[in-house]
Coordinates of C-alpha atoms and ligand atoms in Angstrom, one line a residue:
M1 CA 54.5 64.1 -187.9
R2 CA 55.0 67.7 -189.2
I3 CA 57.2 68.2 -192.2
D4 CA 58.3 71.7 -193.3
V5 CA 59.9 72.2 -196.6
L6 CA 61.9 75.4 -197.4
T7 CA 62.3 75.9 -201.2
L8 CA 62.4 78.5 -203.9
F9 CA 59.9 76.3 -205.8
P10 CA 56.9 75.5 -203.6
G11 CA 54.8 75.3 -206.8
V12 CA 56.8 72.3 -208.1
M13 CA 56.5 70.4 -204.8
E14 CA 52.9 71.1 -203.7
P15 CA 51.3 69.0 -206.5
F16 CA 53.4 66.0 -205.6
F17 CA 52.5 66.3 -201.9
A18 CA 48.8 66.6 -203.0
S19 CA 48.9 63.2 -204.8
S20 CA 48.6 59.5 -204.1
I21 CA 49.7 58.1 -200.7
I22 CA 51.1 61.3 -199.4
A23 CA 47.7 63.1 -200.0
R24 CA 45.9 60.2 -198.3
A25 CA 48.3 60.3 -195.3
R26 CA 47.7 64.1 -195.0
A27 CA 43.9 63.7 -195.2
A28 CA 44.1 61.0 -192.5
G29 CA 46.0 63.3 -190.2
V30 CA 49.1 61.1 -190.3
V31 CA 51.3 63.9 -191.4
S32 CA 51.1 67.6 -192.1
I33 CA 53.3 69.1 -194.8
C34 CA 53.9 72.8 -195.3
C35 CA 56.0 74.3 -198.0
T36 CA 57.5 77.7 -197.4
N37 CA 59.0 80.0 -200.0
L38 CA 62.4 81.2 -199.1
R39 CA 61.9 84.2 -201.3
D40 CA 59.4 85.4 -198.8
F41 CA 62.2 86.0 -196.3
T42 CA 64.4 88.2 -198.5
T43 CA 65.1 91.8 -197.5
D44 CA 66.3 93.5 -200.6
R45 CA 64.5 95.0 -203.6
H46 CA 65.5 92.2 -205.8
R47 CA 64.4 89.5 -203.4
S48 CA 67.8 87.9 -203.6
V49 CA 68.5 84.5 -202.0
D50 CA 71.9 84.1 -203.5
D51 CA 75.0 86.1 -204.1
R52 CA 78.5 85.9 -205.7
P53 CA 81.2 83.9 -203.7
F54 CA 83.8 85.8 -201.7
G55 CA 87.2 85.1 -203.2
G56 CA 85.7 84.9 -206.7
G57 CA 84.9 81.9 -208.9
P58 CA 81.9 80.7 -210.9
G59 CA 78.3 80.4 -209.7
M60 CA 76.3 81.8 -207.0
V61 CA 76.0 80.9 -203.3
M62 CA 72.9 80.6 -201.1
M63 CA 72.8 83.3 -198.6
C64 CA 72.4 82.8 -194.8
G65 CA 69.8 85.6 -194.1
P66 CA 66.6 84.3 -195.7
L67 CA 67.2 80.8 -194.6
F68 CA 68.0 81.6 -190.9
D69 CA 65.0 84.0 -190.9
A70 CA 62.7 81.3 -192.3
I71 CA 63.8 78.6 -189.9
E72 CA 63.5 80.9 -186.9
R73 CA 60.0 81.9 -188.0
L74 CA 58.9 78.3 -188.5
E75 CA 60.3 77.2 -185.1
K76 CA 58.7 80.2 -183.4
D77 CA 55.3 79.6 -185.0
D78 CA 55.4 75.9 -183.9
P79 CA 57.9 75.1 -181.1
T80 CA 57.9 71.4 -181.7
P81 CA 61.6 70.5 -181.9
A82 CA 62.7 69.6 -185.5
V83 CA 65.4 67.7 -187.2
R84 CA 66.9 70.1 -189.8
I85 CA 67.8 68.4 -193.0
L86 CA 69.9 70.0 -195.7
L87 CA 69.5 68.3 -199.1
T88 CA 72.9 68.4 -200.8
P89 CA 75.1 66.1 -202.9
Q90 CA 77.7 66.4 -200.1
G91 CA 75.5 64.6 -197.6
E92 CA 75.3 61.1 -196.3
R93 CA 73.6 58.8 -198.8
F94 CA 69.9 58.3 -198.1
N95 CA 68.6 54.8 -197.6
Q96 CA 65.8 52.9 -196.0
S97 CA 67.4 52.8 -192.6
I98 CA 67.9 56.6 -192.6
A99 CA 64.2 56.8 -193.7
R100 CA 63.2 54.7 -190.7
E101 CA 65.2 57.0 -188.3
L102 CA 63.5 60.0 -189.7
A103 CA 60.1 58.4 -189.6
S104 CA 60.5 58.2 -185.8
E105 CA 60.9 62.0 -185.4
K106 CA 58.0 64.4 -184.5
R107 CA 59.1 67.1 -187.0
L108 CA 61.4 67.5 -190.0
I109 CA 62.5 70.7 -191.7
L110 CA 63.9 70.1 -195.2
I111 CA 66.0 72.7 -196.7
C112 CA 66.3 72.7 -200.5
G113 CA 69.2 74.5 -202.1
H114 CA 69.8 75.8 -205.5
Y115 CA 72.8 77.4 -207.1
E116 CA 76.3 76.2 -206.6
G117 CA 76.1 75.7 -202.9
F118 CA 75.3 77.1 -199.5
D119 CA 77.2 79.7 -197.4
E120 CA 79.2 77.5 -195.1
R121 CA 77.7 79.4 -192.1
I122 CA 74.4 77.7 -192.9
R123 CA 76.1 74.4 -191.9
V124 CA 77.8 75.9 -188.9
G125 CA 74.8 77.9 -187.6
L126 CA 71.9 75.6 -188.3
K127 CA 73.7 72.2 -187.8
P128 CA 71.5 70.3 -190.2
R129 CA 71.8 66.7 -191.0
E130 CA 73.1 66.6 -194.6
I131 CA 71.5 64.1 -197.0
S132 CA 72.2 63.2 -200.6
I133 CA 70.0 60.8 -202.6
G134 CA 72.8 59.4 -204.8
D135 CA 76.0 60.2 -206.7
Y136 CA 74.7 62.5 -209.3
V137 CA 74.1 66.3 -209.4
L138 CA 70.6 67.7 -209.4
S139 CA 69.9 71.3 -210.1
G140 CA 68.3 71.7 -206.7
G141 CA 67.3 69.8 -203.6
E142 CA 63.6 69.7 -204.5
V143 CA 63.6 66.3 -206.2
A144 CA 65.7 64.9 -203.4
A145 CA 63.3 66.4 -200.7
M146 CA 60.3 64.7 -202.5
A147 CA 62.1 61.4 -202.5
V148 CA 62.8 61.7 -198.7
V149 CA 59.3 62.9 -197.9
D150 CA 57.8 60.1 -199.9
T151 CA 60.0 57.3 -198.4
V152 CA 59.4 58.6 -194.8
V153 CA 55.7 59.2 -195.1
R154 CA 55.1 55.6 -196.3
L155 CA 56.7 54.4 -193.1
L156 CA 54.4 56.4 -190.7
P157 CA 51.8 54.3 -189.0
G158 CA 48.5 54.6 -190.8
A159 CA 49.9 56.0 -194.1
L160 CA 49.3 52.8 -196.0
G161 CA 46.2 50.6 -195.9
D162 CA 46.5 48.0 -193.0
E163 CA 47.1 45.1 -195.4
T164 CA 49.8 46.9 -197.4
S165 CA 51.6 48.0 -194.4
A166 CA 51.8 44.5 -192.9
E167 CA 53.0 43.2 -196.2
H168 CA 55.6 46.0 -196.4
E169 CA 57.0 45.1 -193.0
S170 CA 57.8 41.6 -194.1
F171 CA 59.7 42.9 -197.0
S172 CA 61.5 45.6 -195.3
G173 CA 64.6 43.4 -195.2
S174 CA 66.9 43.5 -198.0
V175 CA 66.0 41.3 -201.0
L176 CA 64.5 42.6 -204.3
E177 CA 60.8 41.8 -205.2
Y178 CA 59.9 38.6 -206.9
P179 CA 58.3 38.8 -210.4
Q180 CA 54.6 39.6 -210.4
Y181 CA 51.9 38.8 -212.9
T182 CA 48.3 39.8 -213.4
R183 CA 45.7 39.1 -216.1
P184 CA 45.7 38.0 -218.8
R185 CA 47.2 34.5 -218.3
E186 CA 49.0 34.8 -221.7
F187 CA 50.0 38.1 -223.3
R188 CA 51.7 38.2 -226.8
G189 CA 52.9 34.7 -226.5
M190 CA 54.2 35.2 -222.9
P191 CA 52.5 32.9 -220.4
V192 CA 52.3 33.4 -216.6
P193 CA 54.4 30.8 -214.9
E194 CA 52.4 27.7 -214.3
V195 CA 53.1 27.5 -210.5
L196 CA 51.3 30.8 -209.9
L197 CA 48.1 29.3 -211.3
S198 CA 48.4 26.1 -209.4
G199 CA 46.6 27.2 -206.2
D200 CA 49.4 25.5 -204.2
H201 CA 50.3 28.3 -201.8
A202 CA 53.4 26.6 -200.3
K203 CA 54.8 26.0 -203.7
I204 CA 54.0 29.6 -204.8
A205 CA 55.8 31.0 -201.7
E206 CA 58.8 28.7 -202.4
W207 CA 59.0 29.8 -206.0
R208 CA 58.8 33.5 -205.1
A209 CA 61.5 33.3 -202.4
E210 CA 63.8 31.5 -204.9
Q211 CA 63.1 34.1 -207.6
A212 CA 63.7 36.9 -205.1
T213 CA 67.0 35.5 -204.0
N214 CA 68.2 34.7 -207.5
R215 CA 67.2 38.2 -208.8
T216 CA 69.0 39.8 -205.8
A217 CA 72.1 37.8 -206.3
E218 CA 72.2 38.7 -209.9
R219 CA 71.3 42.4 -209.7
R220 CA 72.3 43.5 -206.2
P221 CA 74.8 41.1 -204.7
D222 CA 75.7 43.8 -202.2
L223 CA 72.4 43.3 -200.5
L224 CA 73.1 39.7 -199.8
A225 CA 76.5 40.4 -198.3
P226 CA 75.7 43.0 -195.6
A227 CA 79.0 42.6 -193.9
E228 CA 80.8 44.0 -196.9
S229 CA 78.3 46.7 -197.6
K230 CA 76.7 48.8 -194.8
E231 CA 74.0 49.8 -197.4
D232 CA 70.5 48.8 -196.4
D233 CA 68.2 50.4 -198.9
G234 CA 65.3 48.0 -198.0
R235 CA 64.5 47.6 -201.7
R236 CA 61.9 45.2 -202.9
Ligands
6GU1 CL1 70.2 66.2 -202.1 N1 70.8 67.8 -204.0 C1 71.4 68.0 -205.3 N2 71.4 69.2 -205.7 N3 71.9 67.0 -206.0 C2 71.8 65.8 -205.5 C3 71.3 65.5 -204.3 C4 70.9 66.5 -203.5 N4 71.4 64.2 -204.1 C5 71.9 63.7 -205.2 N5 72.2 64.7 -206.1

Protein backbone atom coordinates (compact mmCIF):
# COMPACT_ATOMS: atom_id res chain seq x y z
CA MET A 1 0.00 0.00 0.00
CA ARG A 2 1.04 3.57 -0.61
CA ILE A 3 -0.02 6.32 1.82
CA ASP A 4 0.46 10.00 1.05
CA VAL A 5 -0.08 12.54 3.79
CA LEU A 6 -0.66 16.19 2.97
CA THR A 7 0.17 18.38 5.94
CA LEU A 8 1.57 21.71 7.04
CA PHE A 9 3.64 19.84 9.64
CA PRO A 10 5.52 16.98 7.99
CA GLY A 11 8.20 17.36 10.67
CA VAL A 12 5.68 16.38 13.36
CA MET A 13 4.54 13.27 11.53
CA GLU A 14 7.72 11.83 10.03
CA PRO A 15 9.29 10.72 13.34
CA PHE A 16 6.11 8.84 14.20
CA PHE A 17 6.11 7.06 10.83
CA ALA A 18 9.80 6.23 11.38
CA SER A 19 9.15 4.38 14.66
CA SER A 20 8.02 1.00 15.87
CA ILE A 21 5.67 -1.17 13.82
CA ILE A 22 5.16 1.41 11.06
CA ALA A 23 8.93 1.71 10.55
CA ARG A 24 9.23 -2.06 10.37
CA ALA A 25 6.36 -2.34 7.90
CA ARG A 26 7.98 0.29 5.69
CA ALA A 27 11.35 -1.46 5.84
CA ALA A 28 9.65 -4.74 4.92
CA GLY A 29 8.05 -3.10 1.87
CA VAL A 30 4.52 -3.59 3.24
CA VAL A 31 3.71 0.11 2.97
CA SER A 32 5.32 3.24 1.63
CA ILE A 33 4.47 6.50 3.38
CA CYS A 34 5.19 9.89 1.93
CA CYS A 35 4.54 13.23 3.67
CA THR A 36 4.07 16.28 1.46
CA ASN A 37 4.21 19.82 2.79
CA LEU A 38 1.20 21.79 1.56
CA ARG A 39 3.21 24.97 1.84
CA ASP A 40 5.33 23.79 -1.09
CA PHE A 41 2.26 24.35 -3.28
CA THR A 42 1.58 27.97 -2.39
CA THR A 43 1.85 30.66 -5.03
CA ASP A 44 2.14 33.93 -3.14
CA ARG A 45 5.01 35.69 -1.45
CA HIS A 46 3.75 34.81 2.02
CA ARG A 47 3.24 31.12 1.16
CA SER A 48 -0.37 31.32 2.35
CA VAL A 49 -2.45 28.20 2.74
CA ASP A 50 -5.37 29.93 4.45
CA ASP A 51 -7.38 33.14 4.15
CA ARG A 52 -10.24 35.03 5.83
CA PRO A 53 -13.76 33.71 5.28
CA PHE A 54 -16.03 35.41 2.73
CA GLY A 55 -18.98 36.86 4.63
CA GLY A 56 -16.83 37.60 7.64
CA GLY A 57 -16.52 35.80 10.93
CA PRO A 58 -13.70 34.57 13.08
CA GLY A 59 -10.82 32.37 12.06
CA MET A 60 -9.17 31.39 8.85
CA VAL A 61 -10.19 28.97 6.12
CA MET A 62 -7.93 26.55 4.26
CA MET A 63 -7.69 27.58 0.60
CA CYS A 64 -8.41 25.34 -2.39
CA GLY A 65 -5.39 26.17 -4.52
CA PRO A 66 -2.45 24.56 -2.69
CA LEU A 67 -4.46 21.45 -1.84
CA PHE A 68 -5.79 20.86 -5.38
CA ASP A 69 -2.31 21.45 -6.82
CA ALA A 70 -0.69 19.07 -4.34
CA ILE A 71 -3.21 16.30 -5.02
CA GLU A 72 -2.92 16.73 -8.77
CA ARG A 73 0.85 16.51 -8.54
CA LEU A 74 0.76 13.38 -6.35
CA GLU A 75 -1.73 11.66 -8.62
CA LYS A 76 0.28 12.57 -11.71
CA ASP A 77 3.58 11.38 -10.25
CA ASP A 78 1.99 8.04 -9.33
CA PRO A 79 -1.24 7.25 -11.20
CA THR A 80 -2.30 4.49 -8.77
CA PRO A 81 -5.91 5.41 -7.96
CA ALA A 82 -6.23 6.71 -4.41
CA VAL A 83 -8.96 7.01 -1.81
CA ARG A 84 -8.81 10.61 -0.65
CA ILE A 85 -9.43 11.13 3.04
CA LEU A 86 -10.09 14.45 4.73
CA LEU A 87 -9.45 14.45 8.47
CA THR A 88 -12.13 16.61 10.04
CA PRO A 89 -14.31 16.57 13.17
CA GLN A 90 -17.28 16.65 10.77
CA GLY A 91 -16.44 13.23 9.32
CA GLU A 92 -17.78 9.76 10.07
CA ARG A 93 -16.38 8.34 13.29
CA PHE A 94 -13.32 6.18 12.66
CA ASN A 95 -13.42 2.61 13.95
CA GLN A 96 -11.89 -0.80 13.31
CA SER A 97 -14.27 -1.69 10.49
CA ILE A 98 -13.43 1.50 8.59
CA ALA A 99 -9.76 0.66 9.18
CA ARG A 100 -10.32 -2.77 7.62
CA GLU A 101 -11.97 -1.16 4.59
CA LEU A 102 -9.06 1.26 4.15
CA ALA A 103 -6.53 -1.54 4.61
CA SER A 104 -7.92 -3.23 1.50
CA GLU A 105 -7.11 -0.21 -0.71
CA LYS A 106 -3.99 0.19 -2.85
CA ARG A 107 -3.45 3.82 -1.98
CA LEU A 108 -4.65 6.45 0.48
CA ILE A 109 -4.15 10.20 0.38
CA LEU A 110 -4.75 11.77 3.79
CA ILE A 111 -5.41 15.47 4.00
CA CYS A 112 -4.71 17.22 7.32
CA GLY A 113 -6.43 20.52 7.86
CA HIS A 114 -5.62 23.31 10.23
CA TYR A 115 -7.38 26.56 10.97
CA GLU A 116 -11.12 26.76 11.40
CA GLY A 117 -12.06 24.71 8.40
CA PHE A 118 -11.79 24.01 4.70
CA ASP A 119 -13.15 25.93 1.76
CA GLU A 120 -16.30 23.96 0.92
CA ARG A 121 -15.07 23.50 -2.67
CA ILE A 122 -12.43 21.14 -1.33
CA ARG A 123 -15.29 18.81 -0.42
CA VAL A 124 -17.14 19.36 -3.68
CA GLY A 125 -14.11 19.18 -5.96
CA LEU A 126 -12.01 16.45 -4.35
CA LYS A 127 -14.88 14.31 -3.01
CA PRO A 128 -12.85 12.98 -0.09
CA ARG A 129 -14.11 10.49 2.44
CA GLU A 130 -14.36 12.54 5.65
CA ILE A 131 -13.14 10.93 8.85
CA SER A 132 -13.12 12.05 12.49
CA ILE A 133 -11.44 10.13 15.30
CA GLY A 134 -13.86 11.20 18.03
CA ASP A 135 -16.07 13.87 19.51
CA TYR A 136 -13.50 16.44 20.54
CA VAL A 137 -11.64 19.16 18.68
CA LEU A 138 -7.98 18.86 17.74
CA SER A 139 -6.02 21.85 16.44
CA GLY A 140 -5.31 19.98 13.25
CA GLY A 141 -5.76 16.70 11.44
CA GLU A 142 -2.21 15.42 12.06
CA VAL A 143 -2.89 13.48 15.26
CA ALA A 144 -5.98 11.99 13.64
CA ALA A 145 -4.04 11.03 10.50
CA MET A 146 -1.38 9.31 12.61
CA ALA A 147 -4.10 7.34 14.41
CA VAL A 148 -5.64 6.27 11.09
CA VAL A 149 -2.29 5.31 9.53
CA ASP A 150 -1.24 3.35 12.61
CA THR A 151 -4.51 1.41 12.75
CA VAL A 152 -4.50 0.66 9.01
CA VAL A 153 -0.83 -0.35 8.75
CA ARG A 154 -1.19 -2.89 11.58
CA LEU A 155 -3.82 -4.65 9.47
CA LEU A 156 -1.67 -5.00 6.35
CA PRO A 157 -0.43 -8.53 5.72
CA GLY A 158 3.16 -8.81 6.91
CA ALA A 159 3.07 -5.69 9.11
CA LEU A 160 3.13 -7.62 12.37
CA GLY A 161 5.16 -10.71 13.12
CA ASP A 162 3.36 -13.91 12.08
CA GLU A 163 2.46 -14.91 15.62
CA THR A 164 1.10 -11.56 16.61
CA SER A 165 -0.99 -11.25 13.50
CA ALA A 166 -2.70 -14.63 13.98
CA GLU A 167 -3.39 -13.69 17.57
CA HIS A 168 -4.65 -10.32 16.47
CA GLU A 169 -7.14 -11.94 14.09
CA SER A 170 -8.70 -14.00 16.85
CA PHE A 171 -9.26 -10.86 18.89
CA SER A 172 -10.51 -8.65 16.12
CA GLY A 173 -14.07 -9.30 17.33
CA SER A 174 -15.46 -6.99 19.91
CA VAL A 175 -14.51 -7.76 23.47
CA LEU A 176 -11.91 -6.01 25.56
CA GLU A 177 -8.66 -7.72 26.45
CA TYR A 178 -8.40 -9.88 29.60
CA PRO A 179 -6.00 -8.80 32.39
CA GLN A 180 -2.35 -9.68 31.76
CA TYR A 181 0.54 -10.29 34.14
CA THR A 182 4.26 -10.83 33.82
CA ARG A 183 7.08 -11.34 36.33
CA PRO A 184 7.40 -11.01 39.28
CA ARG A 185 4.75 -13.36 40.71
CA GLU A 186 4.09 -10.89 43.49
CA PHE A 187 4.61 -7.14 43.29
CA ARG A 188 4.08 -4.87 46.33
CA GLY A 189 1.65 -7.27 47.93
CA MET A 190 -0.28 -7.87 44.67
CA PRO A 191 -0.07 -11.50 43.59
CA VAL A 192 -0.62 -12.89 40.08
CA PRO A 193 -3.92 -14.86 39.98
CA GLU A 194 -3.21 -18.47 40.91
CA VAL A 195 -4.90 -19.91 37.82
CA LEU A 196 -2.29 -18.33 35.52
CA LEU A 197 0.48 -20.22 37.34
CA SER A 198 -1.38 -23.54 37.26
CA GLY A 199 -0.22 -24.70 33.84
CA ASP A 200 -3.80 -25.84 33.14
CA HIS A 201 -4.33 -24.28 29.70
CA ALA A 202 -8.03 -25.07 29.49
CA LYS A 203 -8.69 -23.42 32.85
CA ILE A 204 -6.55 -20.44 31.88
CA ALA A 205 -8.48 -19.96 28.64
CA GLU A 206 -11.76 -20.19 30.52
CA TRP A 207 -10.64 -17.64 33.14
CA ARG A 208 -9.46 -15.24 30.45
CA ALA A 209 -12.70 -15.50 28.47
CA GLU A 210 -14.72 -14.83 31.61
CA GLN A 211 -12.54 -11.87 32.59
CA ALA A 212 -12.81 -10.41 29.10
CA THR A 213 -16.59 -10.74 29.07
CA ASN A 214 -17.01 -9.25 32.54
CA ARG A 215 -14.70 -6.38 31.78
CA THR A 216 -16.51 -5.66 28.53
CA ALA A 217 -19.92 -5.78 30.23
CA GLU A 218 -18.70 -3.37 32.87
CA ARG A 219 -16.81 -0.89 30.71
CA ARG A 220 -18.27 -1.20 27.23
CA PRO A 221 -21.72 -2.79 27.32
CA ASP A 222 -22.31 -1.28 23.87
CA LEU A 223 -19.85 -3.80 22.41
CA LEU A 224 -21.90 -6.74 23.70
CA ALA A 225 -25.14 -5.42 22.21
CA PRO A 226 -24.17 -4.83 18.59
CA ALA A 227 -27.82 -4.62 17.50
CA GLU A 228 -28.23 -1.42 19.50
CA SER A 229 -24.90 0.05 18.53
CA LYS A 230 -23.43 -0.15 15.07
CA GLU A 231 -20.00 0.63 16.52
CA ASP A 232 -17.36 -1.99 15.92
CA ASP A 233 -14.16 -0.57 17.18
CA GLY A 234 -12.54 -4.00 17.52
CA ARG A 235 -10.96 -3.04 20.82
CA ARG A 236 -9.09 -5.54 22.88
CL1 LIG B 1 -9.99 14.29 12.09
N1 LIG B 1 -9.59 16.70 13.06
C1 LIG B 1 -9.68 17.62 14.03
N2 LIG B 1 -9.21 18.85 13.81
N3 LIG B 1 -10.25 17.39 15.21
C2 LIG B 1 -10.71 16.17 15.41
C3 LIG B 1 -10.64 15.15 14.46
C4 LIG B 1 -10.07 15.47 13.26
N4 LIG B 1 -11.19 14.04 14.97
C5 LIG B 1 -11.58 14.38 16.19
N5 LIG B 1 -11.31 15.65 16.47
